[in-house]
Short mmCIF file of C-alpha atoms in Angstrom, two decimals:
data_model
loop_
_atom_site.label_atom_id
_atom_site.label_comp_id
_atom_site.label_asym_id
_atom_site.label_seq_id
_atom_site.Cartn_x
_atom_site.Cartn_y
_atom_site.Cartn_z
CA MET A 211 41.11 -25.01 -5.59
CA ALA A 212 40.80 -22.46 -2.79
CA ILE A 213 37.83 -20.24 -2.84
CA GLU A 214 38.86 -16.62 -2.35
CA PHE A 215 36.19 -14.24 -0.97
CA ILE A 216 36.75 -10.92 -1.89
CA GLY A 217 34.01 -8.22 0.31
CA ILE A 218 33.93 -3.92 -0.65
CA ALA A 219 35.81 -1.50 0.94
CA ALA A 220 34.13 2.19 1.21
CA THR A 221 34.90 5.58 3.16
CA GLN A 222 31.16 6.51 3.76
CA GLU A 223 28.23 4.49 3.97
CA THR A 224 26.41 3.98 0.68
CA SER A 225 23.75 1.69 -0.36
CA GLU A 226 21.22 1.62 -3.52
CA SER A 227 18.62 1.09 -0.97
CA GLY A 228 19.48 4.38 0.84
CA SER A 229 18.62 4.19 4.42
CA GLY A 230 19.73 0.81 4.24
CA THR A 231 18.17 -2.35 5.73
CA PRO A 232 19.28 -4.38 8.58
CA ALA A 233 21.35 -7.65 8.29
CA ALA A 234 19.59 -10.51 9.74
CA GLY A 235 21.57 -12.30 12.44
CA ARG A 236 21.40 -16.22 12.41
CA ASP A 237 19.42 -16.22 15.28
CA GLY A 238 16.67 -13.95 13.83
CA ILE A 239 17.72 -11.07 15.76
CA SER A 240 18.52 -7.75 13.47
CA ALA A 241 22.01 -6.90 13.45
CA GLN A 242 23.12 -3.09 13.93
CA THR A 243 21.47 -1.25 10.81
CA GLU A 244 23.75 0.60 8.33
CA SER A 245 22.77 3.90 6.80
CA GLY A 246 24.00 3.25 2.80
CA HIS A 247 22.97 6.57 1.28
CA ALA A 248 26.00 9.15 1.34
CA ARG A 249 25.79 10.01 5.13
CA GLY A 250 28.33 12.28 6.57
CA PRO A 251 31.63 13.65 4.89
CA VAL A 252 33.00 11.35 1.96
CA VAL A 253 36.02 9.94 3.49
CA GLN A 254 35.31 8.81 7.10
CA PRO A 255 38.45 6.99 8.41
CA GLY A 256 36.69 5.18 11.52
CA TYR A 257 33.94 3.59 9.20
CA LEU A 258 36.68 2.52 6.86
CA ARG A 259 38.49 0.93 9.33
CA ASP A 260 35.57 -0.61 10.76
CA LEU A 261 34.60 -2.12 7.17
CA ALA A 262 37.87 -3.46 7.02
CA ARG A 263 38.30 -5.10 10.39
CA ALA A 264 34.65 -6.65 9.59
CA HIS A 265 35.66 -8.42 6.27
CA GLU A 266 39.00 -9.70 8.28
CA SER A 267 37.26 -10.79 11.36
CA SER A 268 35.00 -12.69 8.51
CA GLY A 269 37.47 -14.31 6.75
CA PHE A 270 37.42 -12.40 3.80
CA ASP A 271 40.98 -12.86 1.53
CA ARG A 272 40.69 -8.98 0.09
CA VAL A 273 38.22 -5.99 -0.36
CA LEU A 274 37.91 -4.54 -3.76
CA VAL A 275 38.95 -0.47 -3.45
CA ALA A 276 36.58 0.87 -6.42
CA HIS A 277 37.50 3.71 -8.64
CA SER A 278 34.91 6.40 -10.33
CA SER A 279 35.80 10.20 -11.76
CA SER A 280 34.68 11.44 -7.99
CA SER A 281 36.05 8.72 -5.97
CA PRO A 282 38.72 9.45 -3.22
CA ASP A 283 42.27 8.34 -4.20
CA GLY A 284 42.23 4.59 -4.04
CA PHE A 285 46.28 4.19 -3.50
CA THR A 286 45.35 6.01 -0.29
CA VAL A 287 42.27 4.36 0.64
CA ALA A 288 44.16 1.18 -0.08
CA ASP A 289 47.02 2.07 2.41
CA GLN A 290 44.82 2.69 5.13
CA ILE A 291 43.09 -0.67 4.98
CA LEU A 292 46.17 -2.35 4.78
CA THR A 293 47.64 -0.38 7.77
CA HIS A 294 44.72 -1.09 9.87
CA THR A 295 44.27 -5.07 9.22
CA ASP A 296 46.92 -7.78 9.83
CA ARG A 297 46.36 -9.73 7.08
CA LEU A 298 43.20 -8.42 4.67
CA GLY A 299 44.72 -7.94 0.98
CA VAL A 300 43.39 -5.10 -1.24
CA LEU A 301 41.76 -5.62 -4.68
CA LEU A 302 42.42 -1.88 -6.12
CA ALA A 303 40.83 -0.87 -8.89
CA HIS A 304 42.46 1.39 -11.57
CA ARG A 305 41.79 2.98 -15.06
CA PRO A 306 44.53 2.69 -17.54
CA GLY A 307 45.26 5.84 -19.35
CA PHE A 308 45.62 9.03 -16.65
CA VAL A 309 49.02 7.64 -14.83
CA ALA A 310 52.03 6.73 -16.96
CA PRO A 311 51.67 2.68 -16.77
CA THR A 312 55.84 2.76 -15.49
CA LEU A 313 54.83 5.28 -12.69
CA ALA A 314 51.57 3.19 -11.82
CA ALA A 315 53.71 0.02 -12.08
CA ARG A 316 56.06 1.57 -9.04
CA LYS A 317 52.79 2.79 -7.27
CA PHE A 318 51.59 -1.38 -7.07
CA ALA A 319 54.93 -2.23 -6.30
CA THR A 320 55.62 0.29 -3.32
CA LEU A 321 52.29 -0.66 -1.96
CA ASP A 322 53.30 -4.16 -2.12
CA ALA A 323 56.45 -3.65 -0.34
CA PHE A 324 55.20 -2.12 2.57
CA HIS A 325 52.14 -4.73 2.66
CA PRO A 326 53.89 -8.05 0.96
CA GLY A 327 51.37 -10.16 -1.19
CA ARG A 328 48.64 -8.23 -0.13
CA VAL A 329 47.92 -6.14 -2.92
CA ALA A 330 46.30 -6.96 -6.37
CA LEU A 331 45.48 -4.61 -9.53
CA HIS A 332 41.54 -4.66 -10.73
CA VAL A 333 41.91 -3.50 -14.37
CA ILE A 334 39.04 -1.34 -15.28
CA THR A 335 39.14 0.42 -18.81
CA GLY A 336 36.13 2.36 -18.18
CA GLY A 337 32.95 1.53 -20.04
CA ASP A 338 30.86 4.88 -19.66
CA ASP A 339 32.38 7.57 -21.85
CA ALA A 340 30.37 10.08 -19.64
CA ASP A 341 32.51 9.28 -16.57
CA GLN A 342 36.12 9.10 -18.75
CA ALA A 343 35.02 12.28 -19.71
CA ARG A 344 35.01 13.94 -16.30
CA ASP A 345 38.46 13.42 -15.77
CA GLY A 346 39.53 14.51 -19.27
CA ASP A 347 39.60 11.13 -21.52
CA PHE A 348 37.16 11.71 -24.85
CA THR A 349 38.65 8.24 -26.28
CA ASP A 350 36.02 6.06 -27.13
CA LYS A 351 35.89 2.08 -26.04
CA PRO A 352 37.84 0.27 -28.57
CA THR A 353 40.73 2.63 -28.19
CA ARG A 354 40.43 2.47 -24.36
CA TYR A 355 40.92 -1.28 -24.79
CA ARG A 356 44.04 -1.16 -27.15
CA ARG A 357 45.65 1.30 -24.66
CA THR A 358 44.77 -0.72 -21.73
CA ASP A 359 46.53 -3.78 -23.77
CA ASP A 360 50.04 -1.40 -23.98
CA PHE A 361 49.41 -0.17 -20.59
CA LEU A 362 49.47 -3.80 -19.06
CA ASP A 363 52.69 -4.52 -21.51
CA VAL A 364 54.50 -1.52 -19.96
CA VAL A 365 53.40 -2.53 -16.27
CA ARG A 366 54.64 -6.00 -16.38
CA LYS A 367 57.89 -4.84 -17.89
CA GLU A 368 58.47 -2.56 -15.23
CA TRP A 369 57.19 -5.22 -12.49
CA THR A 370 60.09 -7.64 -13.81
CA ALA A 371 62.79 -6.04 -15.71
CA THR A 372 66.13 -6.54 -14.12
CA ARG A 373 67.97 -4.53 -16.59
CA PRO A 374 66.61 -1.42 -18.48
CA PHE A 375 63.98 -1.88 -21.14
CA ASP A 376 62.51 -0.14 -23.94
CA HIS A 377 59.04 -0.16 -25.30
CA ASP A 378 57.57 1.00 -28.57
CA GLY A 379 53.73 0.74 -28.40
CA ASP A 380 50.66 2.47 -30.13
CA PHE A 381 50.35 4.55 -27.08
CA TYR A 382 53.22 4.45 -24.90
CA GLN A 383 56.87 4.33 -25.53
CA VAL A 384 59.45 3.78 -22.89
CA ARG A 385 63.36 4.30 -23.11
CA GLY A 386 65.56 3.02 -20.42
CA GLY A 387 63.04 2.00 -18.22
CA LEU A 388 63.93 0.51 -15.06
CA SER A 389 62.27 0.21 -11.70
CA ALA A 390 64.21 0.18 -8.37
CA VAL A 391 61.04 -1.45 -6.31
CA ARG A 392 59.46 -4.78 -7.92
CA PRO A 393 57.10 -7.19 -6.30
CA GLN A 394 58.65 -10.31 -4.57
CA VAL A 395 56.08 -12.24 -5.91
CA PRO A 396 53.95 -11.21 -9.10
CA ILE A 397 50.89 -9.04 -7.93
CA PRO A 398 47.81 -10.72 -9.75
CA VAL A 399 45.83 -8.80 -12.34
CA TYR A 400 42.15 -9.09 -12.03
CA PHE A 401 40.48 -7.83 -15.18
CA GLY A 402 36.79 -7.30 -15.77
CA GLY A 403 34.58 -6.44 -19.03
CA ALA A 404 32.17 -8.18 -21.15
CA SER A 405 32.89 -6.75 -24.68
CA ALA A 406 34.60 -8.57 -27.32
CA ASP A 407 37.64 -5.76 -27.30
CA ALA A 408 37.43 -6.76 -22.84
CA ILE A 409 37.57 -10.42 -23.65
CA ARG A 410 40.41 -10.16 -26.56
CA VAL A 411 42.20 -8.02 -24.06
CA GLY A 412 41.44 -9.84 -20.65
CA GLY A 413 42.26 -13.09 -22.30
CA ARG A 414 45.89 -12.07 -22.96
CA HIS A 415 46.60 -10.26 -19.63
CA ALA A 416 44.20 -11.32 -16.45
CA ASP A 417 45.13 -13.87 -14.02
CA VAL A 418 41.70 -13.53 -12.57
CA TYR A 419 38.66 -12.58 -14.98
CA ALA A 420 35.82 -11.13 -13.73
CA PHE A 421 31.80 -11.59 -14.53
CA TRP A 422 29.03 -10.15 -12.63
CA GLY A 423 26.49 -12.16 -11.12
CA GLU A 424 24.82 -13.86 -14.40
CA PRO A 425 22.65 -17.00 -14.43
CA LEU A 426 24.87 -20.17 -14.27
CA ASP A 427 24.55 -20.45 -18.08
CA GLY A 428 25.92 -17.25 -18.38
CA ILE A 429 28.50 -17.58 -16.67
CA ALA A 430 29.33 -20.88 -18.37
CA GLU A 431 29.24 -19.05 -21.76
CA ARG A 432 31.43 -16.49 -20.59
CA ILE A 433 34.29 -18.74 -19.27
CA ARG A 434 34.55 -20.70 -22.35
CA GLU A 435 34.91 -17.48 -24.14
CA VAL A 436 37.80 -16.20 -22.18
CA ARG A 437 39.30 -19.39 -21.89
CA THR A 438 39.52 -19.45 -25.82
CA ALA A 439 40.87 -15.86 -25.80
CA ALA A 440 43.79 -17.01 -23.14
CA ARG A 441 44.78 -19.73 -25.11
CA PRO A 442 46.78 -18.40 -27.52
CA HIS A 443 48.73 -16.56 -24.80
CA SER A 444 49.26 -19.88 -22.91
CA ARG A 445 47.40 -18.19 -20.45
CA ASP A 446 44.94 -20.31 -17.42
CA PRO A 447 43.09 -17.18 -15.81
CA ARG A 448 40.83 -17.96 -12.88
CA PHE A 449 37.28 -16.70 -12.83
CA SER A 450 35.22 -14.53 -10.19
CA VAL A 451 31.87 -13.59 -10.01
CA SER A 452 30.02 -10.63 -8.43
CA LEU A 453 26.77 -11.18 -6.28
CA ARG A 454 25.15 -9.36 -3.44
CA PRO A 455 23.83 -12.18 -0.88
CA ILE A 456 20.55 -11.40 0.92
CA LEU A 457 20.74 -13.49 4.09
CA ALA A 458 18.52 -14.16 6.75
CA ALA A 459 17.79 -17.58 9.10
CA THR A 460 14.57 -18.67 6.90
CA GLU A 461 14.17 -18.24 3.14
CA ALA A 462 10.75 -16.32 4.06
CA GLU A 463 12.52 -13.78 6.10
CA ALA A 464 15.25 -13.59 3.25
CA TRP A 465 12.52 -12.71 1.14
CA GLU A 466 10.79 -9.98 3.07
CA ARG A 467 13.90 -8.20 3.53
CA ALA A 468 14.96 -8.67 -0.25
CA ARG A 469 11.39 -6.98 -0.82
CA GLU A 470 12.29 -3.98 1.11
CA ILE A 471 15.32 -3.35 0.21
CA LEU A 472 13.69 -3.25 -3.77
CA ARG A 473 11.28 -0.72 -2.33
CA LEU A 474 13.83 1.72 -0.72
CA THR A 475 15.95 0.99 -3.80
CA LYS A 476 12.86 2.10 -6.10
CA GLU A 477 12.38 5.49 -3.92
CA ARG A 478 15.72 6.41 -4.63
CA ALA A 479 16.59 5.11 -7.96
CA GLY A 480 15.60 8.20 -10.06
CA GLU A 481 17.65 10.62 -7.70
CA ALA A 482 20.60 8.78 -7.81
CA ARG A 483 20.48 8.90 -11.59
CA LYS A 484 19.64 12.44 -11.79
CA ALA A 485 22.26 13.45 -9.48
CA PHE A 486 25.17 11.12 -10.70
CA ASN A 487 24.42 11.18 -14.23
CA LEU A 488 24.53 7.34 -14.52
CA ASP A 489 24.01 6.12 -17.69
CA HIS A 490 25.45 2.37 -18.13
CA SER A 491 23.80 1.70 -21.04
CA GLU A 492 27.23 1.59 -23.26
CA GLN A 493 28.48 -1.35 -20.69
CA ARG A 494 28.04 -4.79 -22.07
CA GLY A 495 28.04 -6.14 -18.74
CA SER A 496 25.17 -4.26 -17.68
CA GLN A 497 23.29 -4.98 -21.24
CA ARG A 498 23.62 -9.15 -19.99
CA LEU A 499 21.83 -8.13 -16.57
CA LEU A 500 19.18 -6.18 -17.68
CA GLU A 501 18.65 -9.18 -20.76
CA TYR A 502 18.49 -11.32 -17.70
CA ALA A 503 16.45 -9.39 -16.02
CA ALA A 504 13.65 -9.12 -18.69
CA GLN A 505 13.51 -12.64 -19.00
CA GLY A 506 12.15 -13.24 -15.31
CA GLU A 507 12.82 -11.96 -11.84
CA VAL A 508 14.71 -15.23 -10.50
CA HIS A 509 16.98 -17.59 -12.46
CA ASP A 510 18.21 -20.82 -11.26
CA LYS A 511 17.80 -21.45 -7.59
CA ARG A 512 17.78 -18.10 -6.27
CA LEU A 513 19.59 -15.40 -8.48
CA TRP A 514 17.07 -12.07 -7.80
CA THR A 515 17.55 -9.65 -10.90
CA ALA A 516 14.99 -6.85 -9.45
CA ILE A 517 17.56 -4.45 -8.21
CA ALA A 518 19.44 -4.68 -11.71
CA LYS A 519 16.48 -3.50 -13.47
CA THR A 520 15.71 -1.11 -11.08
CA THR A 521 18.94 0.45 -11.29
CA GLY A 522 19.66 0.01 -14.90
CA ALA A 523 22.12 -2.70 -13.87
CA ALA A 524 24.91 -0.25 -12.39
CA GLY A 525 27.37 -2.76 -11.67
CA ASN A 526 27.39 -5.50 -9.26
CA SER A 527 23.63 -5.64 -8.87
CA THR A 528 22.02 -9.04 -8.85
CA ALA A 529 21.37 -10.90 -6.00
CA LEU A 530 20.96 -14.44 -4.26
CA VAL A 531 18.61 -14.39 -2.02
CA GLY A 532 17.79 -17.05 0.79
CA SER A 533 18.94 -19.10 4.21
CA TYR A 534 22.42 -19.12 4.71
CA GLU A 535 22.44 -22.46 3.68
CA GLN A 536 20.63 -22.31 0.36
CA VAL A 537 22.89 -18.96 -0.80
CA ALA A 538 26.00 -21.13 0.41
CA GLU A 539 24.53 -23.97 -1.89
CA SER A 540 23.84 -21.40 -4.66
CA LEU A 541 27.44 -19.78 -4.57
CA LEU A 542 28.91 -23.63 -4.77
CA ASP A 543 27.16 -23.76 -8.00
CA TYR A 544 29.28 -21.40 -9.45
CA VAL A 545 32.45 -22.81 -7.88
CA ALA A 546 31.58 -25.99 -9.76
CA LEU A 547 31.68 -24.17 -13.16
CA GLY A 548 35.22 -23.19 -12.28
CA VAL A 549 34.76 -19.97 -10.45
CA SER A 550 37.31 -19.89 -7.79
CA THR A 551 36.47 -16.17 -6.58
CA LEU A 552 33.45 -14.82 -5.13
CA LEU A 553 32.95 -11.08 -4.63
CA ILE A 554 30.09 -10.43 -2.23
CA ARG A 555 28.86 -7.42 -0.80
CA GLY A 556 25.63 -5.96 1.05
CA PHE A 557 23.13 -3.73 1.06
CA SER A 558 23.74 -2.40 4.43
CA PRO A 559 27.74 -2.72 3.89
CA LEU A 560 28.95 -3.00 7.70
CA ALA A 561 26.07 -4.81 9.27
CA ASP A 562 26.34 -7.28 6.26
CA ALA A 563 30.20 -7.50 6.07
CA ARG A 564 29.92 -8.55 9.88
CA ASP A 565 27.07 -11.13 9.10
CA TYR A 566 28.86 -12.65 5.88
CA GLY A 567 31.17 -14.50 8.52
CA THR A 568 28.83 -17.44 8.98
CA LEU A 569 28.24 -17.77 5.03
CA VAL A 570 31.95 -17.47 4.38
CA ARG A 571 32.60 -20.69 6.67
CA LEU A 572 29.61 -22.63 5.16
CA VAL A 573 31.18 -22.25 1.63
CA ARG A 574 34.37 -23.17 2.50
CA ASP A 575 33.77 -26.32 4.79
CA GLN A 576 31.16 -27.28 1.98
CA ALA A 577 33.47 -27.12 -0.53
CA GLU A 578 36.20 -28.92 1.53
CA ARG A 579 33.70 -31.93 1.79
CA VAL A 580 32.66 -31.88 -2.41
CA ALA A 581 36.04 -31.10 -3.59
CA PRO A 582 37.05 -33.98 -5.40
CA ALA A 583 33.74 -33.93 -7.48
CA ALA A 584 32.30 -30.71 -7.62
CA LEU A 585 35.72 -28.53 -8.15
CA GLU A 586 36.72 -30.54 -10.96
CA ASP A 587 36.59 -28.04 -14.15
CA PRO A 588 33.98 -29.42 -15.41
CA VAL A 589 33.67 -26.55 -18.52
CA VAL A 590 35.71 -27.47 -21.67
CA SER A 591 37.26 -24.52 -23.74
CA ALA A 592 35.24 -24.32 -27.17
#
């Protein structure tokens, strides 16, 4: 099983820790500090290019182009990344409901035509009612998941149909649909969500099901749930876990850096929530992270929940803290459960992307050595 690494794309420096914290180099010398908190224009082409090229140089397979109601247009950002790199792919987040599925399918297929095999779709149904409303969507979460189900049916038809097709769904109706541009190889569909509705829809459609960084027992539980949901549809999805490595040459130095990140995050946590009206209480994934944080600050070997607790589990917010070798070992523990995609990003995005090359190499080298045993699928569907 090949291990896929996904990083994060951004058009502007941003981080929960505000002023940023230097990524410690393997030789103990700090790498260049990157300030994270909304410094400069929202769209900085040079920063995006540098960040994408840093991920490519460090051996990442893709970068996530995230989405919110205030984000720059993801298709434009994705095209810039693909144009200014040679092999790096993009995982382009898309919320169903705002663009007709036939049009969305053609937009993805067109991007793929210019950059063959380097485009993937990340379906995010939207767990925050307030953020949905900013773009004029006032449906509730169960309705949004039913809409996503219908949306993806149409998208796949638009991608694959060689003759005009009709579609009669609860949300979308199409007559004579047919696209002149279709992917030469299937565009993979990544899917996120922790609710029962998410698992039901994702089990039907996901090529890769994405989880936030829970303890190992939680990930094993969620893999079983998704596999159970996928089985009636004859699907065998892969799995992704999102984590925030905090690295240094030694474990003690890594924890020193982690505490500084936490201090800076606490200083601006209230400011960020007020400015952006952040509320993740409706998201089951955030609830799960906060439940784990309430049980303890550190889980397993080095999964650290303090940032999640401070930010209200605003997305990918649990960290792995330790030396390069220790964090590689912890990442391989997830791989041993059946995880094949590792989405990692730092608190100093550009400096960490440059520094993560060492971690990427360690994980891949060690995975090759233990592949006959540790990479077998030990999780049996319930």
